[in-house]
PDB file of C-alpha atoms in Angstrom:
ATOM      1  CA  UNK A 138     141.058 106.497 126.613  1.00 34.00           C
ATOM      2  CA  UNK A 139     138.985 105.354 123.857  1.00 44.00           C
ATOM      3  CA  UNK A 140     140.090 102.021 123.906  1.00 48.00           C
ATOM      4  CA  UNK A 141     139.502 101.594 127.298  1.00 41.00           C
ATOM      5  CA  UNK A 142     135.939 102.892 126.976  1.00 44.00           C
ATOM      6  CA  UNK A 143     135.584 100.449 123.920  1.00 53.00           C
ATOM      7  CA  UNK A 144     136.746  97.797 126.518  1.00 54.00           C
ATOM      8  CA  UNK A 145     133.543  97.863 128.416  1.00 67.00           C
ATOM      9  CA  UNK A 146     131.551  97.559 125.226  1.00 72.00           C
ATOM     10  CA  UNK A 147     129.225  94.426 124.638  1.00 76.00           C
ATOM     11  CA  UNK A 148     130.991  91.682 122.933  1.00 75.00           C
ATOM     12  CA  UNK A 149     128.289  91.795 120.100  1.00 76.00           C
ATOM     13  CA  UNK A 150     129.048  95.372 119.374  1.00 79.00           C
ATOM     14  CA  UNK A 151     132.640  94.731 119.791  1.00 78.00           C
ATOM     15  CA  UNK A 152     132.284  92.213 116.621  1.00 77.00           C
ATOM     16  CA  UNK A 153     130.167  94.229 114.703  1.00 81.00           C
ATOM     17  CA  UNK A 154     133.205  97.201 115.046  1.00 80.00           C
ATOM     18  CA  UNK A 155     135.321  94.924 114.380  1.00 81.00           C
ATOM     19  CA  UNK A 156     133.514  93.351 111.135  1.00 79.00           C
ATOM     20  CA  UNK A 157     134.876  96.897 109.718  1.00 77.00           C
ATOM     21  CA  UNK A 158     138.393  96.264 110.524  1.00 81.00           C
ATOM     22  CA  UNK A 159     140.630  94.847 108.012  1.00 81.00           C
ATOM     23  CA  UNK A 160     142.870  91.798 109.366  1.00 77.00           C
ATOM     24  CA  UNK A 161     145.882  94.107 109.954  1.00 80.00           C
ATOM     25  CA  UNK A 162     143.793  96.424 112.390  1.00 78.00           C
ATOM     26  CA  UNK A 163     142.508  93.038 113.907  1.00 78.00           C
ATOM     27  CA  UNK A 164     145.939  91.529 115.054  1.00 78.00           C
ATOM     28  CA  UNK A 165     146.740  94.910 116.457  1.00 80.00           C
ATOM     29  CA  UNK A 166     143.178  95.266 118.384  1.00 79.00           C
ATOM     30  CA  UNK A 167     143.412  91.808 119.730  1.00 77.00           C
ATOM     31  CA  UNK A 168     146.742  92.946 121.839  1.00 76.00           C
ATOM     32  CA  UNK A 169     145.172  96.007 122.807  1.00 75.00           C
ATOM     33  CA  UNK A 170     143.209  94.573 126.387  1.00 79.00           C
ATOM     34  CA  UNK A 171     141.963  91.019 127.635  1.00 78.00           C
ATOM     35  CA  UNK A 172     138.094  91.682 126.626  1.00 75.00           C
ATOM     36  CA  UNK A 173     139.212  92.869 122.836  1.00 75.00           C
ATOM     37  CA  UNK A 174     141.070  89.223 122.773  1.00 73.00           C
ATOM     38  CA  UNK A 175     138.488  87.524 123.790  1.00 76.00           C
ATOM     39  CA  UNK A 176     136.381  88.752 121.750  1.00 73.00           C
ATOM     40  CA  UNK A 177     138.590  87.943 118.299  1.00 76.00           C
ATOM     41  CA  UNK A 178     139.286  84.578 120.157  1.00 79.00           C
ATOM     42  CA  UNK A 179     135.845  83.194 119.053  1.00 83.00           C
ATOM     43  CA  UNK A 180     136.778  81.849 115.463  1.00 84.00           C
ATOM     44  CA  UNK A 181     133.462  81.307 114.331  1.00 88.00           C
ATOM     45  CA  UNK A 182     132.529  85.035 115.446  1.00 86.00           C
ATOM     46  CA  UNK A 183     130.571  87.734 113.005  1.00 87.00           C
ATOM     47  CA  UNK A 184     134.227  89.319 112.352  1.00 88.00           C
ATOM     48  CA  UNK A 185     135.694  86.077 110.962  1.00 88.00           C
ATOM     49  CA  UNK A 186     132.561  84.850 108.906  1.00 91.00           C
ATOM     50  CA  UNK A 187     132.585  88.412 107.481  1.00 91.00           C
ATOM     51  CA  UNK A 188     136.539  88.356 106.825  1.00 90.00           C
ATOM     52  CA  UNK A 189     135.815  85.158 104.889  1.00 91.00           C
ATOM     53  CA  UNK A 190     132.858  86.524 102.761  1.00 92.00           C
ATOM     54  CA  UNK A 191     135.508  89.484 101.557  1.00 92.00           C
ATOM     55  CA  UNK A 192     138.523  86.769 101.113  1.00 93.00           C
ATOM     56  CA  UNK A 193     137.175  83.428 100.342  1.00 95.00           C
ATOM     57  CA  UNK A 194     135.347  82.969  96.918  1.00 95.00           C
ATOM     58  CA  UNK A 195     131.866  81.399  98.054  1.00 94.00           C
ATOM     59  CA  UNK A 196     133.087  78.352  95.731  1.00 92.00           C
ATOM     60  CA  UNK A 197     135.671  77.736  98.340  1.00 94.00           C
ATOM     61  CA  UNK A 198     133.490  78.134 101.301  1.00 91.00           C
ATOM     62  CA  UNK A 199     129.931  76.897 100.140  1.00 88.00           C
ATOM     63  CA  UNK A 200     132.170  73.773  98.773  1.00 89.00           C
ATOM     64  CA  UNK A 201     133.109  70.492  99.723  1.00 91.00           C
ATOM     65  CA  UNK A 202     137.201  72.213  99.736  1.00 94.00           C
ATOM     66  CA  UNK A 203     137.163  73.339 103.273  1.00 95.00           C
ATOM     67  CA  UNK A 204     134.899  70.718 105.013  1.00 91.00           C
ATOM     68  CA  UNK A 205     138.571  69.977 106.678  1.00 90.00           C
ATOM     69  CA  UNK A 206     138.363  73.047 108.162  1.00 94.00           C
ATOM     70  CA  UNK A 207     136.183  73.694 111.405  1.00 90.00           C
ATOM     71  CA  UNK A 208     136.246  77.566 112.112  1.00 94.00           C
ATOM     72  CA  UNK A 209     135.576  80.697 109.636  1.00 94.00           C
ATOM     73  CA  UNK A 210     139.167  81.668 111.077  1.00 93.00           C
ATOM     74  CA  UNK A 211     140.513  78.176 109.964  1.00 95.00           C
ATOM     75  CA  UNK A 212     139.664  78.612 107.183  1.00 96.00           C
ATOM     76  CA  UNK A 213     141.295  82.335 106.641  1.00 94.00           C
ATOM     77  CA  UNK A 214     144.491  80.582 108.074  1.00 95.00           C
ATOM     78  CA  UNK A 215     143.742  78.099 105.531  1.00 97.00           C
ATOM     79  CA  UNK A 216     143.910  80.605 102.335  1.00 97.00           C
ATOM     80  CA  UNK A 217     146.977  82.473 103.449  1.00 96.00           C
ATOM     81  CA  UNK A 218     148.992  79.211 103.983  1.00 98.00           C
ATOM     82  CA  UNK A 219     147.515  78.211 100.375  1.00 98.00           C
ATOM     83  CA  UNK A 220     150.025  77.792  97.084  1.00 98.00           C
ATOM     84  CA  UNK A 221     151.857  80.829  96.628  1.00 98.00           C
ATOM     85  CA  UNK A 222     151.128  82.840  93.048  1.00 97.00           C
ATOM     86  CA  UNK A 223     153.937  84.148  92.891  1.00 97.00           C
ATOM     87  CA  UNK A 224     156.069  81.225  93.850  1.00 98.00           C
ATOM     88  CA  UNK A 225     155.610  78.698  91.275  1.00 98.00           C
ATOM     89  CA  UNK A 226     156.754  77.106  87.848  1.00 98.00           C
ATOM     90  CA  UNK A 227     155.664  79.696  85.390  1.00 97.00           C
ATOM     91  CA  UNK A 228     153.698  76.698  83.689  1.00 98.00           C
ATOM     92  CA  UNK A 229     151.238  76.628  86.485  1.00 98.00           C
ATOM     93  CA  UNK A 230     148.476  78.994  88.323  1.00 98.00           C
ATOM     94  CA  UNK A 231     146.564  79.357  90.904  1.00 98.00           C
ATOM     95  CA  UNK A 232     142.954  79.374  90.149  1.00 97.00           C
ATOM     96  CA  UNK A 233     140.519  81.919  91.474  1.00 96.00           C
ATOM     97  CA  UNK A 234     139.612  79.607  94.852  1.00 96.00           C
ATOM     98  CA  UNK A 235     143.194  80.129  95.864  1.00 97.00           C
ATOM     99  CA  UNK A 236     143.717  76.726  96.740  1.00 98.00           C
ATOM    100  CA  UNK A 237     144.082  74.954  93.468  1.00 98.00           C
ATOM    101  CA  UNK A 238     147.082  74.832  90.981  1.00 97.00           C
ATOM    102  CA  UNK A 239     146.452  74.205  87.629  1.00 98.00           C
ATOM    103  CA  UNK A 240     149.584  73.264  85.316  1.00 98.00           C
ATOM    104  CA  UNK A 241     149.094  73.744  81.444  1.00 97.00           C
ATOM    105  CA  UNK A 242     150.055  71.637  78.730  1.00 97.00           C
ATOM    106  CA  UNK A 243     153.524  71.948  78.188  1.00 97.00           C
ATOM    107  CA  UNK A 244     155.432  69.290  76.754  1.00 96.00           C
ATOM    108  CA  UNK A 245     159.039  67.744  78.157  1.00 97.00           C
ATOM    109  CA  UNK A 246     158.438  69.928  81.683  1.00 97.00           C
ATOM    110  CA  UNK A 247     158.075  68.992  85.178  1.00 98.00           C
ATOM    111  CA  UNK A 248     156.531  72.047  87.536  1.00 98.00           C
ATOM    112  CA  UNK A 249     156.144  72.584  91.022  1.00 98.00           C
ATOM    113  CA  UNK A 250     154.607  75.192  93.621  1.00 98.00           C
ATOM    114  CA  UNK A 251     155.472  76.314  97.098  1.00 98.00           C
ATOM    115  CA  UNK A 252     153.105  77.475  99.575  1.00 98.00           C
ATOM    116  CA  UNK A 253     152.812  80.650 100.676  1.00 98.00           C
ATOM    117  CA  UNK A 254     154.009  79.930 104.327  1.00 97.00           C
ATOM    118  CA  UNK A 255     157.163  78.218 105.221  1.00 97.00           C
ATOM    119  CA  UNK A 256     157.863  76.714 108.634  1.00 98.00           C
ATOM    120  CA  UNK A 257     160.810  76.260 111.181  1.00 97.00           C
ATOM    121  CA  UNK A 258     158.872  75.935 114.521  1.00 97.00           C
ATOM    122  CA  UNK A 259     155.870  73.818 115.631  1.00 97.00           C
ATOM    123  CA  UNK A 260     153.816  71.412 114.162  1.00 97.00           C
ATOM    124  CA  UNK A 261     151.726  71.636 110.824  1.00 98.00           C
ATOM    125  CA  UNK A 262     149.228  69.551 109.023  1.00 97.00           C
ATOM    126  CA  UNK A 263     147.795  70.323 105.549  1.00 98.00           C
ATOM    127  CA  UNK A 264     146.204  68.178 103.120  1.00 98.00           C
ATOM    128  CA  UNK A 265     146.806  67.660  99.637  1.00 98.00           C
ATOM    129  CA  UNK A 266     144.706  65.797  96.707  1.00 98.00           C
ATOM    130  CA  UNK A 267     145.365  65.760  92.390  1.00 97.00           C
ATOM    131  CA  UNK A 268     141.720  66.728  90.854  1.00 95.00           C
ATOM    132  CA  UNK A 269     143.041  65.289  87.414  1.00 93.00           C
ATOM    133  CA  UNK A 270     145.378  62.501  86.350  1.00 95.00           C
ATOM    134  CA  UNK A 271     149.007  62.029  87.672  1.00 97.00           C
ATOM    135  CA  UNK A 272     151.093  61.102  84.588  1.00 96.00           C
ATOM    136  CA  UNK A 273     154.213  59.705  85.022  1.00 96.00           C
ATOM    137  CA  UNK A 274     155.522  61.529  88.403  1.00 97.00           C
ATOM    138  CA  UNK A 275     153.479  63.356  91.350  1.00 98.00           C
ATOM    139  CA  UNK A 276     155.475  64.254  94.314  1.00 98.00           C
ATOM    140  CA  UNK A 277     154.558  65.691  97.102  1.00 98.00           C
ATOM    141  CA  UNK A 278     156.207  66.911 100.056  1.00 98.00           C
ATOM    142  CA  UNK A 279     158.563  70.120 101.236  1.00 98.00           C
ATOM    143  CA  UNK A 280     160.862  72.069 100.117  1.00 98.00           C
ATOM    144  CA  UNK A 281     163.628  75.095 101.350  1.00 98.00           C
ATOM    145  CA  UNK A 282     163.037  78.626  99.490  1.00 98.00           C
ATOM    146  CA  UNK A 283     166.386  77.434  97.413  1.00 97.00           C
ATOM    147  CA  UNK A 284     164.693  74.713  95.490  1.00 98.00           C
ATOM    148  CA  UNK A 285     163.737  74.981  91.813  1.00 97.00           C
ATOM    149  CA  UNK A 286     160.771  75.085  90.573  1.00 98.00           C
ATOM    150  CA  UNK A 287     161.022  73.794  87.359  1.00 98.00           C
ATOM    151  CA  UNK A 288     162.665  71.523  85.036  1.00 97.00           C
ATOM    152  CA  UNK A 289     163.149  70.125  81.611  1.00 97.00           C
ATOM    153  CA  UNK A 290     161.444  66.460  81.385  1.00 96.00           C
ATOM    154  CA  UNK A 291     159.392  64.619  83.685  1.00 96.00           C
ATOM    155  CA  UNK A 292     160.894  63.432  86.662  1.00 96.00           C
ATOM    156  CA  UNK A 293     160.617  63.586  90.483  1.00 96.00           C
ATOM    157  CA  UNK A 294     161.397  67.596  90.828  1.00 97.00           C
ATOM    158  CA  UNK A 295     160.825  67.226  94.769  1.00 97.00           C
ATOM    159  CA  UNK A 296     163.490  65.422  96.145  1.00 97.00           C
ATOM    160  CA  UNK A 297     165.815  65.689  93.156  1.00 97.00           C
ATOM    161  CA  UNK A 298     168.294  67.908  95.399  1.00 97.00           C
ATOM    162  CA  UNK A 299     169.450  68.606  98.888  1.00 97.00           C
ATOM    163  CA  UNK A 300     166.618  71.442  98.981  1.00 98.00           C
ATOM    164  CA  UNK A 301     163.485  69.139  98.629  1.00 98.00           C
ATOM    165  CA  UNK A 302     161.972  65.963 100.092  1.00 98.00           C
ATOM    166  CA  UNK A 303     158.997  63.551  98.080  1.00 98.00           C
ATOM    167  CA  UNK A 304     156.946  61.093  97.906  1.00 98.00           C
ATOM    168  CA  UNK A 305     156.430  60.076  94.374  1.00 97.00           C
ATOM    169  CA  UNK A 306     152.442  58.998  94.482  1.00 97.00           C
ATOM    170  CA  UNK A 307     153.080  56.674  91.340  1.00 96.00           C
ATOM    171  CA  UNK A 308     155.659  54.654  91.850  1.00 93.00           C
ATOM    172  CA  UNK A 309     155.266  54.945  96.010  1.00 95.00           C
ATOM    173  CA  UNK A 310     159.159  55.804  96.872  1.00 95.00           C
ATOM    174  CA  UNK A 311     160.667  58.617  98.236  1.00 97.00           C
ATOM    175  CA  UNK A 312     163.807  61.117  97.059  1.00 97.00           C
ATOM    176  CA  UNK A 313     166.066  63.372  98.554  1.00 98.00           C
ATOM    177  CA  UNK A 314     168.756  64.586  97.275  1.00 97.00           C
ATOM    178  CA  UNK A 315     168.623  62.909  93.980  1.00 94.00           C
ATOM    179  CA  UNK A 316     168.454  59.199  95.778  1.00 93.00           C
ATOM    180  CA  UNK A 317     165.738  56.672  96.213  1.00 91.00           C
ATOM    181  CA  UNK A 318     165.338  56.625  99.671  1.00 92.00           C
ATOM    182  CA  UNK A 319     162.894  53.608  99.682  1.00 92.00           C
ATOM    183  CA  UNK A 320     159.377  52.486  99.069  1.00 93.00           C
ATOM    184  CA  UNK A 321     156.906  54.493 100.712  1.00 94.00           C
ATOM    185  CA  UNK A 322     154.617  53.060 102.932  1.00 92.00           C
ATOM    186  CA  UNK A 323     156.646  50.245 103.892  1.00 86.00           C
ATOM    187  CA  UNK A 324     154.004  47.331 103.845  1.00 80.00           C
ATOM    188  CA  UNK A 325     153.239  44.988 101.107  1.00 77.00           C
ATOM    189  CA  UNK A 326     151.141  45.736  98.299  1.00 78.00           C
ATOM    190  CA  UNK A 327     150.977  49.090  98.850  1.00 80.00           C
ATOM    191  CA  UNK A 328     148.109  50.542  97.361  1.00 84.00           C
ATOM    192  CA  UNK A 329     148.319  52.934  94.646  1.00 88.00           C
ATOM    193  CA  UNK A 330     147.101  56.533  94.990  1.00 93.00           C
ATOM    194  CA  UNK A 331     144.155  57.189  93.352  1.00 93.00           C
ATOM    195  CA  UNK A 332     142.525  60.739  91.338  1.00 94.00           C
ATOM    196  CA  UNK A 333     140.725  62.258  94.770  1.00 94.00           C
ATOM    197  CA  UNK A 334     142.229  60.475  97.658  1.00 95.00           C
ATOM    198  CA  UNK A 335     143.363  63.433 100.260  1.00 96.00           C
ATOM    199  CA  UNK A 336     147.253  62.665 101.639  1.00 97.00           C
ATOM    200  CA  UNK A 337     147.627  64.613 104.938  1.00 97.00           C
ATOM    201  CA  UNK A 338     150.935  66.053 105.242  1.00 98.00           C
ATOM    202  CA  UNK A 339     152.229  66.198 108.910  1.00 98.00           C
ATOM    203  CA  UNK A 340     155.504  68.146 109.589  1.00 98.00           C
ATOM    204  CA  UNK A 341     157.012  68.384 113.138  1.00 98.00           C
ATOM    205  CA  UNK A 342     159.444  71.118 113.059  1.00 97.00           C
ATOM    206  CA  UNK A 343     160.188  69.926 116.975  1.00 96.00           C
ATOM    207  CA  UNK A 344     161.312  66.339 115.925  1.00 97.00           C
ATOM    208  CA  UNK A 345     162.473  67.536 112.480  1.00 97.00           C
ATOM    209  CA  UNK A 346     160.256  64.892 110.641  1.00 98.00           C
ATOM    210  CA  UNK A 347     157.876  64.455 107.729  1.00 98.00           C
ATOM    211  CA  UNK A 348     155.156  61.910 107.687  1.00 97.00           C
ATOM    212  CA  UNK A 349     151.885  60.887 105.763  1.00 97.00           C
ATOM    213  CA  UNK A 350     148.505  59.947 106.388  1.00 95.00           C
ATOM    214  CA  UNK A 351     145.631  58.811 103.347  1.00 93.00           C
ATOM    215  CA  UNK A 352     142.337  58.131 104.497  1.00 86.00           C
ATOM    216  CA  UNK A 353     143.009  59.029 108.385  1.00 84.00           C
ATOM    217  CA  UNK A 354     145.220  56.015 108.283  1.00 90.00           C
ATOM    218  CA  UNK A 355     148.607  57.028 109.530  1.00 93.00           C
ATOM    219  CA  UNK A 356     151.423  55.834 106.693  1.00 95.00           C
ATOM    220  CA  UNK A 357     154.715  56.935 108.618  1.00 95.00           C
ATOM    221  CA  UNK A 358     157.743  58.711 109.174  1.00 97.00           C
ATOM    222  CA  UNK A 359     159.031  59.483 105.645  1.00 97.00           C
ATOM    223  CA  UNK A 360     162.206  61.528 106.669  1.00 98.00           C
ATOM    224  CA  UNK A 361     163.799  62.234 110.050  1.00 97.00           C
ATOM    225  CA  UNK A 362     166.630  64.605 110.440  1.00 97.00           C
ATOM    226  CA  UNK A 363     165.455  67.481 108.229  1.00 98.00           C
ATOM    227  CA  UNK A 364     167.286  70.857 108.850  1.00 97.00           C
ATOM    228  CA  UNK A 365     166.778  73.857 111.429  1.00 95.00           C
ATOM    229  CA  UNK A 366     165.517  76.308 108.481  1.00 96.00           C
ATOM    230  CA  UNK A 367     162.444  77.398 106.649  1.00 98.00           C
ATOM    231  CA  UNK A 368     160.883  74.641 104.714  1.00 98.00           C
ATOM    232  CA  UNK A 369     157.656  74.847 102.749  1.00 98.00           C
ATOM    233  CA  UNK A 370     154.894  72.679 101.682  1.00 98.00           C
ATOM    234  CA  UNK A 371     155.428  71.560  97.660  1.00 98.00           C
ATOM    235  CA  UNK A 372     154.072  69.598  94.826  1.00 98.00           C
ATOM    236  CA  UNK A 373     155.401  68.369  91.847  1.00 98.00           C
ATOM    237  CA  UNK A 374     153.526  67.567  88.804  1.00 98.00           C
ATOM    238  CA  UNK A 375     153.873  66.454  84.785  1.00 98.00           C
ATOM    239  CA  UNK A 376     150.526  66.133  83.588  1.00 97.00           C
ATOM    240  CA  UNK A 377     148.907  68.543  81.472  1.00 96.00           C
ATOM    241  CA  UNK A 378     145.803  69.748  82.543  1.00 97.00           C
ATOM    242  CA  UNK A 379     146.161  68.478  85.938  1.00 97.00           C
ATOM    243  CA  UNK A 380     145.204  70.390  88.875  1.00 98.00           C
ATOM    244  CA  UNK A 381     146.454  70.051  92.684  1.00 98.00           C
ATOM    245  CA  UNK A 382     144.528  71.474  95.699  1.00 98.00           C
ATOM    246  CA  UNK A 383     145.809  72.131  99.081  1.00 98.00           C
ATOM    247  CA  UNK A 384     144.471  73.170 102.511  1.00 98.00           C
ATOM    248  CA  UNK A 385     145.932  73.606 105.320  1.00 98.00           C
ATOM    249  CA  UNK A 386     144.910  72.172 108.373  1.00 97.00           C
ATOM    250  CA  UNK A 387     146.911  73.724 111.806  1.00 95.00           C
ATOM    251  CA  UNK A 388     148.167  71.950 114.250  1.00 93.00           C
ATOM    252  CA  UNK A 389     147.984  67.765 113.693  1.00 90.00           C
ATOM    253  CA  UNK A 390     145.879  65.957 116.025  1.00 78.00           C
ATOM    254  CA  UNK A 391     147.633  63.582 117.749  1.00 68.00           C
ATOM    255  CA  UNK A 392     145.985  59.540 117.746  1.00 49.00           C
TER     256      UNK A 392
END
């Protein structure tokens, strides 16, 4: 009964109720009748902007790090698809944005991060881009809940078993499973990443493939065939110091 009276509410009262909610209460309230949908349909509404105010440092959302990132609900879908804390080489931390990783000092160590979401339906775009210098090995790319997250020396820790896939931004090539699977792109003179440049990361869960974009100019296919089960966006990274931000993006545009 109260629901339905809510129903007939004004869609700017509606949001300012809602502003209260927290986003459990919101998921439930937007299956609760057509006109409370609607009304958390609007992504740029009063009850996402506020629901980034209380999540998003104003860093992040005053910054140039979510400029990707069109809506204030994008940009909520953007944090809680961000690296995962807990879910990480214990050498490396997530700063207070949420978006960055930041891998200390430690000698004769190679660390990596998984996001916080993992995907086996659909299709998902994020971008990634190293704030500091590479070292010797930066991959990045996906990997299963199974794969490690650390190791001792620096080498190519995604792709360096059947649970990971990488692109190795130094060297340009690609591993799975221990193996080179080839240069990456595939033109000559490939350029070399540099400190800044943004790699979008496209993964069709439909298709079961992984590709790459830099600079809105689309790179390829990296890997077809990749397996019906949960795989999550990862770095890998040597450098001390270093730091690694990602954001995801939704749903790749297509052309």
């Amino acid at each position: 009964m109260a629901a339905a009276s809510a129903a007939g509410l004004p869609a700017k009262i509606l949001e300012l109720i809602f502003s209260y909610l927290d986003l459990a209460d919101l998921l439930n309230c937007s299956t609760v009748c057509k006109a409370w949908h609607n009304c958390l349909n609007d992504e740029n509404s009063l009850v996402w902007r506020v629901q980034c105010i209380r999540k998003i440092t104003a860093d992040a959302r005053k910054g140039d790090l979510l400029s990707e990132v069109p809506s204030y609900k994008a940009k909520l879908r953007a944090l809680f698809h961000a690296f995962n804390p807990g879910d990480c080489s214990r050498n490396v931390y997530v700063k207070p944005n949420g978006f960055t990783l930041h891998r200390n000092p430690v000698a004769q160590s190679t660390d990596a991060a998984r996001g916080r979401r993992g995907f086996r339906k659909g299709r998902h775009a994020w971008e990634v881009w190293w704030e500091g210098p590479l070292g010797t090995v930066a991959v990045v790319g996906i990997a299963t809940k199974n794969a490690p997250l650390q190791c001792q020396g620096y080498v190519a820790l995604l792709g360096s078993n059947d649970q990971s896939w990488g692109w190795n931004l130094v060297d340009n090539y690609l591993s799975h499973n221990g193996d080179h699977q080839g240069n990456f792109p595939q033109c000559n003179n490939a350029p070399k990443y540099e400190v800044g440049d943004k790699i979008r990361v496209i993964l069709d869960m439909e298709d079961n493939y992984l590709a790459f974009e830099r600079g809105y100019e689309f790179l390829g296919v990296a890997f077809r065939g990749l397996p019906d089960e949960q795989l999550f966006p990862a770095i890998s990274a040597v450098y001390g110091n270093t730091e690694v931000t990602m954001v995801y993006l939704g749903e790749p545009l297509d052309g």
